[in-house]
Amino acid sequence: MQRVLVVAACVLLAAATVVRLKRGGGPYFERPATIVDHLGPREHEVHREILALQRAAKTIPRGARVSVVPDDTPHYLTAIALLPDHVVVHGRGDYVIDVR
Amino acid sequence: MRIAYGVVAAVVCLTTAMFWASAGGLHWNPWLLLLPCGAGFLVCVRGAGWKARATRETLVAITAFTLVTAYGVLTARETCADLLYFWGPKAVRFATARGIDVAFLKAPDHLLMHPDYPPLVPLLYAWGTMIAGGFSYWAPLLLTAILLGLTALLVPGRGGVLMAALLAFGYAQGLAAGAADPILIFFEVAALCALTFLDDPLLASVALAGAAMTKVEGAAFVLVAIVAYAVSRRPLRALAIAVAPAVLLGSWIAFARAHGLIDSYARGATPFVWSNETFVSVARQASYHAYYLPWVAVLAPLVFAKRWKRAALPLLVAAGSIAYVLFFYMHLDANRDLWIAVSAERVLLTPLAAFAVAAAAASE
């Protein structure tokens, strides 16, 4: 009986996992552009910023002071993460990246 | 199973060496750090004395759940925002500085990253960054799937498959990939299995040290596990097991205090207020938007359990961890509802995993 219950539990959890993964939408077998592409039905708040910062990281000189618009916590912290060779500041930097 | 315990020790030894080197003012050499890492792996992989081997069916099932999670994380369906906001930035800065970047942690703009948060996760990611020559967000995501497989291998018999199924769903629903939770669960399950099935104090102590250095609630788990072991098994040995986590966490808090980083550990001053609304909110999140399926899945096999005595330890730990999760949420916080909404599904994986270990113990 216990074996049957464990198998049933695993099957149900597997089905629930597939349903949860499907909720992120397609395409299902393409390499995503960012790590937040399929977290839910709506676009993630920093999705556009990641794309913009990936381009900016290649063009803005190393060590430059950079700020992002909007200048709120998620966007600021994401900029710190994606611009490790730059100095990300609140307010107005030498380079301002508008990610709205 | 042996390999999983080896990985536990390797990670703890590696990150401890990084922390102590940094505290001593030494810059990291990623290749030299392989020495403590390898030594820890070899000692614990040889010491893990579990005799039973996983059957082919069990291994196939665990591999299947690991691959489903690998698919989920590599198609960006399970990413935790904390990877972007906290763990990633810290890891990148630590790797660049070749040490714990105290100035970065102390900056007022970075307060939301919790400067005194236990450092194991950013240290581990920083080491990977140094070895690879750059930080990739995909690496911590893939690590989540690998850790799921290793965590499941720690649990003997069919319990390993149940653990894999539970975590595959939990990580997907709770968006845990890249966060500290899969690493914390790995250490917690390793400690619980070492105590429940092997009665091995060294492995348990190393795994608990890892848990204490991974998240703030890891310290609460250590306390619960030590008390549960003392009550259900051997009180004196419980004290010996507590030494490694106490020394490691104590040294980190001392380091944080010396550098003016104390933040999360000062929150004991916030008042505890019982709130029915908070309880209901946590209970709602505990449903995992799946009619409480994870709870039913791990508790149903226990109904037909044969060896309750053996399952006493993980059951006590499960009850204790539910208690401390509620305790944390009952402290006043302006953003409590948001806090519960974004974290409860991840932190409740600890009692769920403990119940899964109990189900395995009761059926062995």
Short mmCIF file of C-alpha atoms in Angstrom, two decimals:
data_model
loop_
_atom_site.label_atom_id
_atom_site.label_comp_id
_atom_site.label_asym_id
_atom_site.label_seq_id
_atom_site.Cartn_x
_atom_site.Cartn_y
_atom_site.Cartn_z
CA MET A 1 0.00 0.00 0.00
CA GLN A 2 2.79 2.37 0.92
CA ARG A 3 4.52 1.69 -2.41
CA VAL A 4 1.31 2.51 -4.30
CA LEU A 5 0.94 5.77 -2.36
CA VAL A 6 4.53 6.82 -3.08
CA VAL A 7 4.15 6.07 -6.79
CA ALA A 8 0.83 7.94 -6.94
CA ALA A 9 2.34 10.91 -5.10
CA CYS A 10 5.28 11.03 -7.51
CA VAL A 11 3.00 10.88 -10.58
CA LEU A 12 0.79 13.69 -9.24
CA LEU A 13 3.79 15.86 -8.34
CA ALA A 14 5.29 15.25 -11.79
CA ALA A 15 2.02 16.31 -13.45
CA ALA A 16 1.82 19.42 -11.25
CA THR A 17 5.42 20.28 -12.18
CA VAL A 18 4.67 20.04 -15.89
CA VAL A 19 1.58 22.27 -15.47
CA ARG A 20 3.67 24.82 -13.57
CA LEU A 21 6.40 24.83 -16.21
CA LYS A 22 3.84 25.25 -18.98
CA ARG A 23 2.50 28.40 -17.30
CA GLY A 24 5.63 30.28 -18.39
CA GLY A 25 4.52 30.03 -22.02
CA GLY A 26 6.37 29.20 -25.21
CA PRO A 27 8.58 28.80 -27.07
CA TYR A 28 9.41 25.66 -25.14
CA PHE A 29 12.55 24.47 -26.87
CA GLU A 30 14.46 27.63 -27.71
CA ARG A 31 17.30 29.16 -25.78
CA PRO A 32 15.88 32.09 -23.76
CA ALA A 33 17.44 35.53 -24.07
CA THR A 34 17.41 36.18 -20.32
CA ILE A 35 17.02 34.19 -17.11
CA VAL A 36 13.55 35.69 -16.50
CA ASP A 37 11.96 34.98 -19.90
CA HIS A 38 9.34 32.41 -18.82
CA LEU A 39 8.61 33.01 -15.15
CA GLY A 40 4.94 33.74 -15.71
CA PRO A 41 2.37 34.88 -18.21
CA ARG A 42 3.44 38.55 -17.85
CA GLU A 43 6.80 40.11 -18.71
CA HIS A 44 9.12 40.21 -15.68
CA GLU A 45 9.85 43.69 -14.30
CA VAL A 46 13.56 43.58 -15.20
CA HIS A 47 13.34 41.67 -18.48
CA ARG A 48 13.87 44.72 -20.71
CA GLU A 49 16.58 46.01 -18.40
CA ILE A 50 18.60 42.81 -18.68
CA LEU A 51 18.48 43.01 -22.47
CA ALA A 52 19.48 46.69 -22.42
CA LEU A 53 22.29 46.16 -19.91
CA GLN A 54 23.72 43.23 -21.86
CA ARG A 55 24.17 45.60 -24.82
CA ALA A 56 25.34 48.51 -22.67
CA ALA A 57 28.02 46.43 -20.93
CA LYS A 58 29.81 46.05 -24.27
CA THR A 59 29.76 49.74 -25.23
CA ILE A 60 30.12 51.79 -22.04
CA PRO A 61 33.80 52.21 -20.97
CA ARG A 62 34.93 50.20 -17.97
CA GLY A 63 34.89 52.07 -14.69
CA ALA A 64 32.29 54.60 -15.88
CA ARG A 65 29.56 55.73 -13.48
CA VAL A 66 26.25 54.37 -14.72
CA SER A 67 22.68 54.89 -13.55
CA VAL A 68 19.42 53.34 -14.70
CA VAL A 69 15.92 54.73 -15.14
CA PRO A 70 13.72 53.82 -13.30
CA ASP A 71 16.03 54.17 -10.34
CA ASP A 72 14.14 51.81 -8.01
CA THR A 73 15.53 48.90 -6.01
CA PRO A 74 14.98 45.99 -8.46
CA HIS A 75 16.41 47.91 -11.41
CA TYR A 76 19.33 49.28 -9.40
CA LEU A 77 20.30 45.86 -8.02
CA THR A 78 19.95 44.26 -11.44
CA ALA A 79 22.31 46.88 -12.88
CA ILE A 80 24.86 46.08 -10.18
CA ALA A 81 24.62 42.44 -11.14
CA LEU A 82 24.95 42.93 -14.87
CA LEU A 83 27.55 45.71 -14.92
CA PRO A 84 30.33 44.32 -12.72
CA ASP A 85 33.00 46.38 -14.50
CA HIS A 86 31.17 49.67 -13.96
CA VAL A 87 30.18 51.79 -10.98
CA VAL A 88 26.39 51.75 -10.69
CA VAL A 89 25.05 54.77 -8.83
CA HIS A 90 21.70 56.13 -7.77
CA GLY A 91 20.74 59.47 -9.32
CA ARG A 92 22.60 60.64 -12.43
CA GLY A 93 25.74 58.85 -13.57
CA ASP A 94 28.04 59.63 -16.50
CA TYR A 95 25.86 57.27 -18.51
CA VAL A 96 22.11 56.98 -17.96
CA ILE A 97 20.34 53.90 -19.31
CA ASP A 98 16.58 54.25 -19.68
CA VAL A 99 15.11 50.76 -19.54
CA ARG A 100 11.42 51.68 -19.43
CA MET B 1 24.81 8.58 -1.71
CA ARG B 2 28.53 8.64 -0.93
CA ILE B 3 29.12 11.21 -3.66
CA ALA B 4 26.37 13.44 -2.27
CA TYR B 5 27.98 13.47 1.19
CA GLY B 6 31.33 14.14 -0.47
CA VAL B 7 29.86 17.18 -2.22
CA VAL B 8 28.41 18.42 1.09
CA ALA B 9 31.85 18.32 2.71
CA ALA B 10 33.60 19.74 -0.37
CA VAL B 11 31.33 22.80 -0.46
CA VAL B 12 31.60 23.41 3.29
CA CYS B 13 35.40 23.06 3.30
CA LEU B 14 35.81 25.23 0.20
CA THR B 15 33.65 28.09 1.44
CA THR B 16 35.08 27.90 4.97
CA ALA B 17 38.59 28.22 3.55
CA MET B 18 37.46 31.19 1.45
CA PHE B 19 35.86 32.91 4.43
CA TRP B 20 38.79 32.35 6.79
CA ALA B 21 41.31 33.38 4.12
CA SER B 22 39.35 36.56 3.55
CA ALA B 23 39.06 37.22 7.29
CA GLY B 24 42.84 36.78 7.52
CA GLY B 25 43.43 39.29 4.72
CA LEU B 26 44.56 36.71 2.14
CA HIS B 27 43.45 36.96 -1.48
CA TRP B 28 41.88 33.84 -2.95
CA ASN B 29 43.60 31.56 -5.40
CA PRO B 30 40.80 29.45 -6.91
CA TRP B 31 43.10 26.56 -7.74
CA LEU B 32 44.69 26.42 -4.27
CA LEU B 33 41.17 26.35 -2.85
CA LEU B 34 40.72 22.98 -4.54
CA LEU B 35 42.90 21.50 -1.79
CA PRO B 36 40.47 21.93 1.16
CA CYS B 37 37.61 21.19 -1.23
CA GLY B 38 39.15 17.88 -2.37
CA ALA B 39 40.23 16.93 1.16
CA GLY B 40 36.71 17.42 2.48
CA PHE B 41 35.26 15.41 -0.39
CA LEU B 42 37.64 12.49 0.15
CA VAL B 43 37.18 12.31 3.93
CA CYS B 44 33.39 12.30 3.78
CA VAL B 45 32.98 10.20 0.65
CA ARG B 46 34.99 7.46 2.39
CA GLY B 47 33.15 7.88 5.66
CA ALA B 48 29.62 7.69 4.31
CA GLY B 49 28.80 4.16 5.39
CA TRP B 50 25.37 3.60 3.88
CA LYS B 51 25.32 0.03 2.66
CA ALA B 52 22.12 -0.05 0.62
CA ARG B 53 22.44 0.89 -3.04
CA ALA B 54 19.78 2.63 -5.03
CA THR B 55 17.97 0.33 -7.44
CA ARG B 56 18.04 0.96 -11.17
CA GLU B 57 14.37 2.03 -11.12
CA THR B 58 15.08 4.52 -8.36
CA LEU B 59 18.05 5.99 -10.21
CA VAL B 60 16.06 6.29 -13.44
CA ALA B 61 13.22 8.08 -11.66
CA ILE B 62 15.56 10.48 -9.83
CA THR B 63 17.38 11.20 -13.11
CA ALA B 64 14.05 11.92 -14.81
CA PHE B 65 13.04 14.49 -12.17
CA THR B 66 16.53 16.01 -12.32
CA LEU B 67 16.23 16.40 -16.10
CA VAL B 68 12.77 17.98 -15.81
CA THR B 69 14.24 20.54 -13.41
CA ALA B 70 17.24 21.07 -15.70
CA TYR B 71 14.79 21.80 -18.52
CA GLY B 72 12.83 24.20 -16.29
CA VAL B 73 15.87 26.18 -15.15
CA LEU B 74 17.61 26.30 -18.53
CA THR B 75 14.48 27.61 -20.25
CA ALA B 76 14.23 30.34 -17.56
CA ARG B 77 11.03 29.04 -15.93
CA GLU B 78 12.20 28.65 -12.32
CA THR B 79 14.59 31.58 -11.72
CA CYS B 80 14.52 33.22 -8.29
CA ALA B 81 14.76 37.01 -8.38
CA ASP B 82 17.15 36.85 -5.41
CA LEU B 83 19.79 35.50 -7.80
CA LEU B 84 19.65 38.76 -9.73
CA TYR B 85 19.27 41.08 -6.77
CA PHE B 86 21.48 39.54 -4.07
CA TRP B 87 23.46 36.39 -4.76
CA GLY B 88 24.73 37.29 -8.23
CA PRO B 89 25.98 40.82 -7.41
CA LYS B 90 27.71 39.62 -4.25
CA ALA B 91 29.38 36.73 -6.09
CA VAL B 92 30.59 38.97 -8.92
CA ARG B 93 32.03 41.55 -6.53
CA PHE B 94 33.65 38.94 -4.27
CA ALA B 95 35.26 37.25 -7.28
CA THR B 96 36.56 40.58 -8.58
CA ALA B 97 37.96 41.52 -5.16
CA ARG B 98 39.32 37.96 -4.61
CA GLY B 99 37.83 38.19 -1.14
CA ILE B 100 34.75 39.26 0.80
CA ASP B 101 34.27 42.84 -0.37
CA VAL B 102 33.43 44.55 2.92
CA ALA B 103 33.23 48.02 1.37
CA PHE B 104 30.66 46.77 -1.14
CA LEU B 105 28.59 45.11 1.61
CA LYS B 106 28.76 48.21 3.83
CA ALA B 107 27.59 50.66 1.16
CA PRO B 108 24.23 52.12 2.30
CA ASP B 109 22.78 51.57 -1.19
CA HIS B 110 23.39 47.83 -0.80
CA LEU B 111 21.63 47.42 2.55
CA LEU B 112 18.82 45.45 0.90
CA MET B 113 21.36 42.76 0.06
CA HIS B 114 21.66 42.11 3.83
CA PRO B 115 25.39 42.66 4.43
CA ASP B 116 25.62 40.17 7.32
CA TYR B 117 23.73 37.37 5.55
CA PRO B 118 25.62 34.04 5.85
CA PRO B 119 28.13 34.01 2.98
CA LEU B 120 28.25 30.40 1.75
CA VAL B 121 26.19 30.94 -1.42
CA PRO B 122 28.03 34.01 -2.78
CA LEU B 123 31.34 32.39 -1.83
CA LEU B 124 30.47 29.25 -3.78
CA TYR B 125 29.31 31.26 -6.79
CA ALA B 126 32.40 33.50 -6.55
CA TRP B 127 34.67 30.46 -6.66
CA GLY B 128 32.89 29.20 -9.76
CA THR B 129 33.27 32.66 -11.29
CA MET B 130 37.00 32.68 -10.67
CA ILE B 131 37.46 29.19 -12.08
CA ALA B 132 35.37 29.96 -15.18
CA GLY B 133 36.88 33.41 -15.70
CA GLY B 134 33.48 35.15 -15.52
CA PHE B 135 30.06 34.97 -13.96
CA SER B 136 27.21 33.30 -15.80
CA TYR B 137 23.70 33.36 -14.38
CA TRP B 138 23.02 30.03 -16.03
CA ALA B 139 25.55 28.21 -13.83
CA PRO B 140 23.68 28.72 -10.51
CA LEU B 141 20.46 27.77 -12.32
CA LEU B 142 21.94 24.51 -13.57
CA LEU B 143 23.39 23.88 -10.10
CA THR B 144 19.81 23.78 -8.79
CA ALA B 145 19.05 20.73 -10.93
CA ILE B 146 22.30 19.01 -9.95
CA LEU B 147 21.59 19.64 -6.27
CA LEU B 148 18.09 18.22 -6.66
CA GLY B 149 19.55 14.94 -7.92
CA LEU B 150 22.17 14.83 -5.15
CA THR B 151 19.58 15.62 -2.47
CA ALA B 152 17.35 12.80 -3.68
CA LEU B 153 20.29 10.38 -3.66
CA LEU B 154 20.77 11.03 0.07
CA VAL B 155 17.41 9.44 0.88
CA PRO B 156 17.41 5.63 0.74
CA GLY B 157 14.89 3.53 -1.19
CA ARG B 158 11.74 4.89 -2.77
CA GLY B 159 12.03 7.88 -0.47
CA GLY B 160 14.67 9.26 -2.82
CA VAL B 161 12.18 9.33 -5.69
CA LEU B 162 9.56 11.01 -3.50
CA MET B 163 12.15 13.61 -2.48
CA ALA B 164 13.05 14.24 -6.13
CA ALA B 165 9.38 14.63 -7.11
CA LEU B 166 8.72 16.94 -4.16
CA LEU B 167 11.68 19.20 -4.89
CA ALA B 168 11.08 19.27 -8.66
CA PHE B 169 7.61 20.63 -8.01
CA GLY B 170 8.65 22.82 -5.08
CA TYR B 171 11.50 24.51 -6.96
CA ALA B 172 9.28 25.11 -10.01
CA GLN B 173 6.32 26.45 -8.05
CA GLY B 174 8.40 28.43 -5.55
CA LEU B 175 10.76 29.82 -8.22
CA ALA B 176 13.78 28.69 -6.23
CA ALA B 177 16.40 28.20 -8.94
CA GLY B 178 19.65 30.03 -8.29
CA ALA B 179 18.57 31.03 -4.80
CA ALA B 180 20.06 29.74 -1.57
CA ASP B 181 17.15 27.39 -0.87
CA PRO B 182 18.23 24.40 -3.00
CA ILE B 183 21.65 24.53 -1.31
CA LEU B 184 20.05 24.88 2.13
CA ILE B 185 17.70 21.94 1.48
CA PHE B 186 20.69 19.88 0.30
CA PHE B 187 22.52 20.49 3.60
CA GLU B 188 19.39 19.98 5.70
CA VAL B 189 18.47 16.67 4.07
CA ALA B 190 22.11 15.53 4.31
CA ALA B 191 22.16 16.30 8.03
CA LEU B 192 18.79 14.65 8.65
CA CYS B 193 19.74 11.51 6.71
CA ALA B 194 23.14 11.32 8.42
CA LEU B 195 21.38 11.42 11.80
CA THR B 196 18.41 9.23 10.90
CA PHE B 197 19.94 6.46 8.78
CA LEU B 198 23.69 6.53 9.49
CA ASP B 199 23.89 8.00 13.00
CA ASP B 200 27.10 9.62 11.78
CA PRO B 201 27.95 12.70 13.89
CA LEU B 202 30.76 13.93 11.60
CA LEU B 203 28.62 14.03 8.46
CA ALA B 204 25.73 15.57 10.36
CA SER B 205 27.94 18.23 11.90
CA VAL B 206 29.50 19.19 8.55
CA ALA B 207 26.09 19.38 6.84
CA LEU B 208 24.62 21.44 9.68
CA ALA B 209 27.59 23.80 9.49
CA GLY B 210 26.77 24.25 5.81
CA ALA B 211 23.12 24.97 6.62
CA ALA B 212 24.05 27.57 9.24
CA MET B 213 26.31 29.36 6.75
CA THR B 214 23.74 29.32 3.92
CA LYS B 215 20.73 31.22 5.27
CA VAL B 216 19.64 32.87 8.50
CA GLU B 217 16.94 30.24 8.98
CA GLY B 218 19.66 27.59 8.59
CA ALA B 219 20.75 28.44 12.15
CA ALA B 220 17.21 27.82 13.39
CA PHE B 221 17.22 24.47 11.58
CA VAL B 222 20.50 23.56 13.30
CA LEU B 223 18.98 24.33 16.70
CA VAL B 224 15.86 22.27 15.95
CA ALA B 225 17.87 19.32 14.60
CA ILE B 226 20.24 19.31 17.59
CA VAL B 227 17.39 19.45 20.10
CA ALA B 228 15.43 16.76 18.21
CA TYR B 229 18.50 14.49 18.15
CA ALA B 230 19.15 15.08 21.85
CA VAL B 231 15.54 14.27 22.72
CA SER B 232 15.12 11.23 20.47
CA ARG B 233 18.65 9.76 20.40
CA ARG B 234 21.83 10.77 22.25
CA PRO B 235 21.96 14.03 24.23
CA LEU B 236 25.74 14.19 24.71
CA ARG B 237 26.51 13.43 21.10
CA ALA B 238 24.09 16.18 20.10
CA LEU B 239 26.36 18.69 21.84
CA ALA B 240 29.38 17.43 19.90
CA ILE B 241 27.47 17.74 16.61
CA ALA B 242 26.66 21.37 17.42
CA VAL B 243 30.32 22.40 17.69
CA ALA B 244 31.14 22.84 13.97
CA PRO B 245 28.03 24.89 13.09
CA ALA B 246 28.42 27.00 16.23
CA VAL B 247 32.09 27.75 15.55
CA LEU B 248 31.51 28.59 11.88
CA LEU B 249 28.46 30.76 12.36
CA GLY B 250 30.00 32.37 15.44
CA SER B 251 33.11 33.31 13.47
CA TRP B 252 30.97 34.81 10.68
CA ILE B 253 28.91 36.88 13.12
CA ALA B 254 32.13 38.04 14.81
CA PHE B 255 33.52 39.02 11.39
CA ALA B 256 30.31 40.88 10.53
CA ARG B 257 30.32 42.67 13.88
CA ALA B 258 33.99 43.62 13.56
CA HIS B 259 33.32 45.20 10.16
CA GLY B 260 30.04 46.88 11.09
CA LEU B 261 27.90 44.63 8.86
CA ILE B 262 25.32 43.45 11.41
CA ASP B 263 21.80 43.69 9.98
CA SER B 264 19.74 40.47 9.78
CA TYR B 265 21.10 39.13 13.08
CA ALA B 266 20.01 42.31 14.85
CA ARG B 267 16.36 41.71 13.99
CA GLY B 268 15.78 39.83 17.25
CA ALA B 269 14.92 43.26 18.60
CA THR B 270 11.77 43.38 16.43
CA PRO B 271 8.72 42.42 18.50
CA PHE B 272 6.96 39.07 18.12
CA VAL B 273 3.24 39.61 17.52
CA TRP B 274 0.86 36.71 16.93
CA SER B 275 -1.36 37.52 13.99
CA ASN B 276 -4.20 35.37 12.67
CA GLU B 277 -3.92 37.17 9.33
CA THR B 278 -0.28 36.18 9.05
CA PHE B 279 -1.12 32.58 9.94
CA VAL B 280 -3.84 32.48 7.28
CA SER B 281 -1.51 34.06 4.75
CA VAL B 282 1.20 31.44 5.39
CA ALA B 283 -1.40 28.65 5.32
CA ARG B 284 -2.64 29.93 1.96
CA GLN B 285 0.88 29.93 0.52
CA ALA B 286 1.38 26.43 1.93
CA SER B 287 -1.18 25.17 -0.56
CA TYR B 288 1.40 25.76 -3.32
CA HIS B 289 -1.57 26.60 -5.55
CA ALA B 290 -2.02 22.85 -5.88
CA TYR B 291 -4.57 21.98 -3.18
CA TYR B 292 -1.78 21.19 -0.65
CA LEU B 293 -0.53 18.41 -2.92
CA PRO B 294 3.08 18.44 -1.58
CA TRP B 295 1.83 17.94 2.00
CA VAL B 296 -0.53 15.14 0.98
CA ALA B 297 2.26 13.52 -1.04
CA VAL B 298 4.70 13.30 1.89
CA LEU B 299 2.17 12.63 4.67
CA ALA B 300 0.07 9.94 2.96
CA PRO B 301 2.86 7.30 2.99
CA LEU B 302 3.33 7.98 6.71
CA VAL B 303 -0.22 6.80 7.42
CA PHE B 304 0.86 3.25 6.62
CA ALA B 305 4.23 3.56 8.35
CA LYS B 306 5.69 0.62 10.23
CA ARG B 307 8.67 2.14 12.02
CA TRP B 308 7.46 5.24 13.77
CA LYS B 309 10.30 5.24 16.28
CA ARG B 310 12.88 5.62 13.55
CA ALA B 311 10.88 8.43 11.99
CA ALA B 312 10.64 10.33 15.28
CA LEU B 313 13.72 12.46 14.62
CA PRO B 314 12.71 13.82 11.17
CA LEU B 315 9.12 14.27 12.40
CA LEU B 316 10.33 16.38 15.33
CA VAL B 317 12.49 18.41 12.94
CA ALA B 318 9.53 18.93 10.58
CA ALA B 319 7.35 20.17 13.46
CA GLY B 320 10.14 22.39 14.76
CA SER B 321 10.79 23.91 11.36
CA ILE B 322 7.12 24.75 10.87
CA ALA B 323 7.26 26.44 14.27
CA TYR B 324 10.29 28.59 13.44
CA VAL B 325 8.94 29.53 10.00
CA LEU B 326 5.81 30.88 11.73
CA PHE B 327 7.99 32.49 14.42
CA PHE B 328 9.97 34.42 11.78
CA TYR B 329 6.84 35.58 9.97
CA MET B 330 5.21 36.74 13.21
CA HIS B 331 7.77 39.49 13.65
CA LEU B 332 6.54 42.91 12.65
CA ASP B 333 7.58 43.93 9.19
CA ALA B 334 6.07 46.64 7.03
CA ASN B 335 6.22 44.37 3.97
CA ARG B 336 5.11 41.17 5.71
CA ASP B 337 2.47 40.17 3.15
CA LEU B 338 4.92 40.64 0.28
CA TRP B 339 7.61 38.84 2.28
CA ILE B 340 5.33 35.83 2.79
CA ALA B 341 4.16 35.85 -0.83
CA VAL B 342 7.67 35.71 -2.26
CA SER B 343 9.31 33.37 0.25
CA ALA B 344 6.84 31.02 1.99
CA GLU B 345 6.73 28.43 -0.80
CA ARG B 346 10.53 28.19 -0.63
CA VAL B 347 11.03 28.15 3.14
CA LEU B 348 8.22 25.63 3.69
CA LEU B 349 10.21 23.15 1.60
CA THR B 350 12.29 22.50 4.73
CA PRO B 351 9.47 20.87 6.76
CA LEU B 352 8.23 19.15 3.59
CA ALA B 353 11.67 17.64 2.99
CA ALA B 354 11.83 16.56 6.64
CA PHE B 355 8.46 14.80 6.25
CA ALA B 356 9.79 13.07 3.11
CA VAL B 357 12.79 11.81 5.12
CA ALA B 358 10.39 10.65 7.85
CA ALA B 359 8.32 8.74 5.27
CA ALA B 360 11.49 7.01 4.06
CA ALA B 361 12.60 6.21 7.62
CA ALA B 362 9.23 4.80 8.58
CA SER B 363 9.15 2.48 5.59
CA GLU B 364 12.71 1.17 5.77
#
